[in-house]
GROMACS .gro file of C-alpha atoms in nm:
model
  106
    1GLU     CA    1  11.847  -2.175   2.727
    2ARG     CA    2  11.926  -1.940   2.510
    3GLU     CA    3  11.884  -2.112   2.241
    4ARG     CA    4  11.499  -2.196   2.358
    5GLU     CA    5  11.430  -1.825   2.344
    6ARG     CA    6  11.542  -1.725   2.034
    7GLU     CA    7  11.333  -2.042   1.904
    8ARG     CA    8  11.031  -1.934   2.110
    9GLU     CA    9  11.042  -1.603   1.993
   10ARG     CA   10  11.106  -1.657   1.629
   11ALA     CA   11  10.800  -1.885   1.687
   12MET     CA   12  10.579  -1.612   1.805
   13ALA     CA   13  10.729  -1.361   1.530
   14ASN     CA   14  10.623  -1.641   1.276
   15GLU     CA   15  10.290  -1.678   1.424
   16ASN     CA   16  10.226  -1.307   1.457
   17LEU     CA   17  10.352  -1.269   1.126
   18TRP     CA   18  10.086  -1.538   0.987
   19LYS     CA   19   9.810  -1.382   1.187
   20ASP     CA   20   9.853  -1.035   1.019
   21ALA     CA   21   9.899  -1.175   0.682
   22GLU     CA   22   9.530  -1.363   0.710
   23HIS     CA   23   9.376  -0.995   0.816
   24GLN     CA   24   9.528  -0.796   0.541
   25LEU     CA   25   9.416  -1.111   0.330
   26LYS     CA   26   9.009  -1.072   0.499
   27GLU     CA   27   9.085  -0.678   0.454
   28LEU     CA   28   9.164  -0.706   0.051
   29ASP     CA   29   8.901  -0.969  -0.032
   30LEU     CA   30   8.747  -0.813  -0.324
   31ASP     CA   31   8.367  -0.941  -0.384
   32LEU     CA   32   8.263  -0.629  -0.509
   33GLU     CA   33   7.922  -0.827  -0.584
   34ASP     CA   34   7.861  -0.812  -0.246
   35ASP     CA   35   7.882  -0.413  -0.213
   36GLY     CA   36   7.697  -0.407  -0.538
   37GLY     CA   37   8.014  -0.343  -0.801
   38TYR     CA   38   8.026  -0.555  -1.137
   39ASN     CA   39   8.279  -0.820  -1.173
   40GLN     CA   40   8.645  -0.732  -1.408
   41TRP     CA   41   8.611  -1.106  -1.530
   42ASP     CA   42   8.228  -1.067  -1.592
   43ALA     CA   43   8.276  -0.713  -1.731
   44ALA     CA   44   8.503  -0.829  -2.022
   45ALA     CA   45   8.389  -1.183  -2.081
   46GLU     CA   46   8.222  -1.095  -2.374
   47ASN     CA   47   8.532  -0.998  -2.571
   48GLU     CA   48   8.615  -1.256  -2.800
   49ILE     CA   49   8.941  -1.308  -2.994
   50THR     CA   50   8.936  -1.228  -3.325
   51GLU     CA   51   9.164  -1.378  -3.629
   52ASP     CA   52   9.270  -1.077  -3.703
   53SER     CA   53   9.431  -0.922  -3.356
   54HIS     CA   54   9.597  -1.095  -3.047
   55TRP     CA   55   9.877  -1.141  -3.269
   56GLU     CA   56  10.058  -1.331  -2.973
   57TYR     CA   57   9.762  -1.540  -2.887
   58HIS     CA   58   9.774  -1.734  -3.247
   59MET     CA   59  10.170  -1.748  -3.262
   60ARG     CA   60  10.157  -1.897  -2.945
   61LYS     CA   61   9.861  -2.179  -3.020
   62ASN     CA   62  10.023  -2.254  -3.380
   63ALA     CA   63  10.361  -2.297  -3.219
   64ASN     CA   64  10.466  -2.644  -3.193
   65GLU     CA   65  10.341  -2.764  -3.555
   66GLY     CA   66  10.009  -2.654  -3.399
   67LYS     CA   67  10.035  -2.795  -3.081
   68GLY     CA   68  10.037  -2.472  -2.885
   69ASP     CA   69  10.380  -2.399  -2.734
   70ALA     CA   70  10.388  -2.431  -2.270
   71VAL     CA   71  10.263  -2.077  -2.193
   72PHE     CA   72   9.923  -2.170  -2.461
   73ASN     CA   73   9.884  -2.518  -2.333
   74GLY     CA   74   9.981  -2.421  -1.934
   75LEU     CA   75   9.817  -2.087  -1.915
   76GLU     CA   76   9.406  -1.922  -2.054
   77TYR     CA   77   9.419  -1.622  -2.262
   78LYS     CA   78   9.159  -1.407  -2.139
   79ALA     CA   79   9.045  -1.011  -2.119
   80VAL     CA   80   8.987  -0.857  -1.753
   81SER     CA   81   8.897  -0.542  -1.696
   82VAL     CA   82   9.145  -0.309  -1.513
   83MET     CA   83   8.901   0.013  -1.480
   84MET     CA   84   8.764   0.155  -1.147
   85PRO     CA   85   8.517   0.105  -1.098
   86VAL     CA   86   8.456  -0.166  -1.274
   87PRO     CA   87   8.175  -0.100  -1.583
   88GLU     CA   88   7.902  -0.355  -1.641
   89LYS     CA   89   8.076  -0.395  -1.943
   90ASP     CA   90   8.470  -0.327  -2.067
   91GLU     CA   91   8.506  -0.284  -2.430
   92ASN     CA   92   8.848  -0.216  -2.413
   93PRO     CA   93   9.021  -0.482  -2.110
   94TYR     CA   94   9.297  -0.586  -2.095
   95TRP     CA   95   9.425  -0.900  -2.248
   96GLY     CA   96   9.664  -1.175  -2.049
   97TRP     CA   97   9.766  -1.473  -1.942
   98PHE     CA   98   9.593  -1.638  -1.669
   99LYS     CA   99   9.630  -1.917  -1.452
  100LYS     CA  100   9.322  -2.150  -1.551
  101GLY     CA  101   9.033  -2.124  -1.379
  102THR     CA  102   9.110  -1.754  -1.348
  103GLY     CA  103   8.819  -1.528  -1.286
  104VAL     CA  104   8.517  -1.842  -1.317
  105SER     CA  105   8.269  -1.721  -1.094
  106LYS     CA  106   8.156  -1.988  -0.843
   0.00000   0.00000   0.00000
């Protein structure tokens, strides 16, 4: 009987935790385009990787006899604006490795 009570309490706590997480995700939805703001990915999209910059990108690309290393083959190296508020164009964005498809507009 006592064990059943504990399981029921645990199940309710998990359910409440999930509801709280869903609520927080909705609150944190950063669809700034609806609010008249700019998208942090689009703001940095015009920046390009050049031959004389981004040494880590070139190093990873040329690893394994030009086949690329695991990071190069599994992720995308792209620019994103970290400025707040997000400007229309960011000429000095943060460059990093991101999961493929991150920041792609719908």
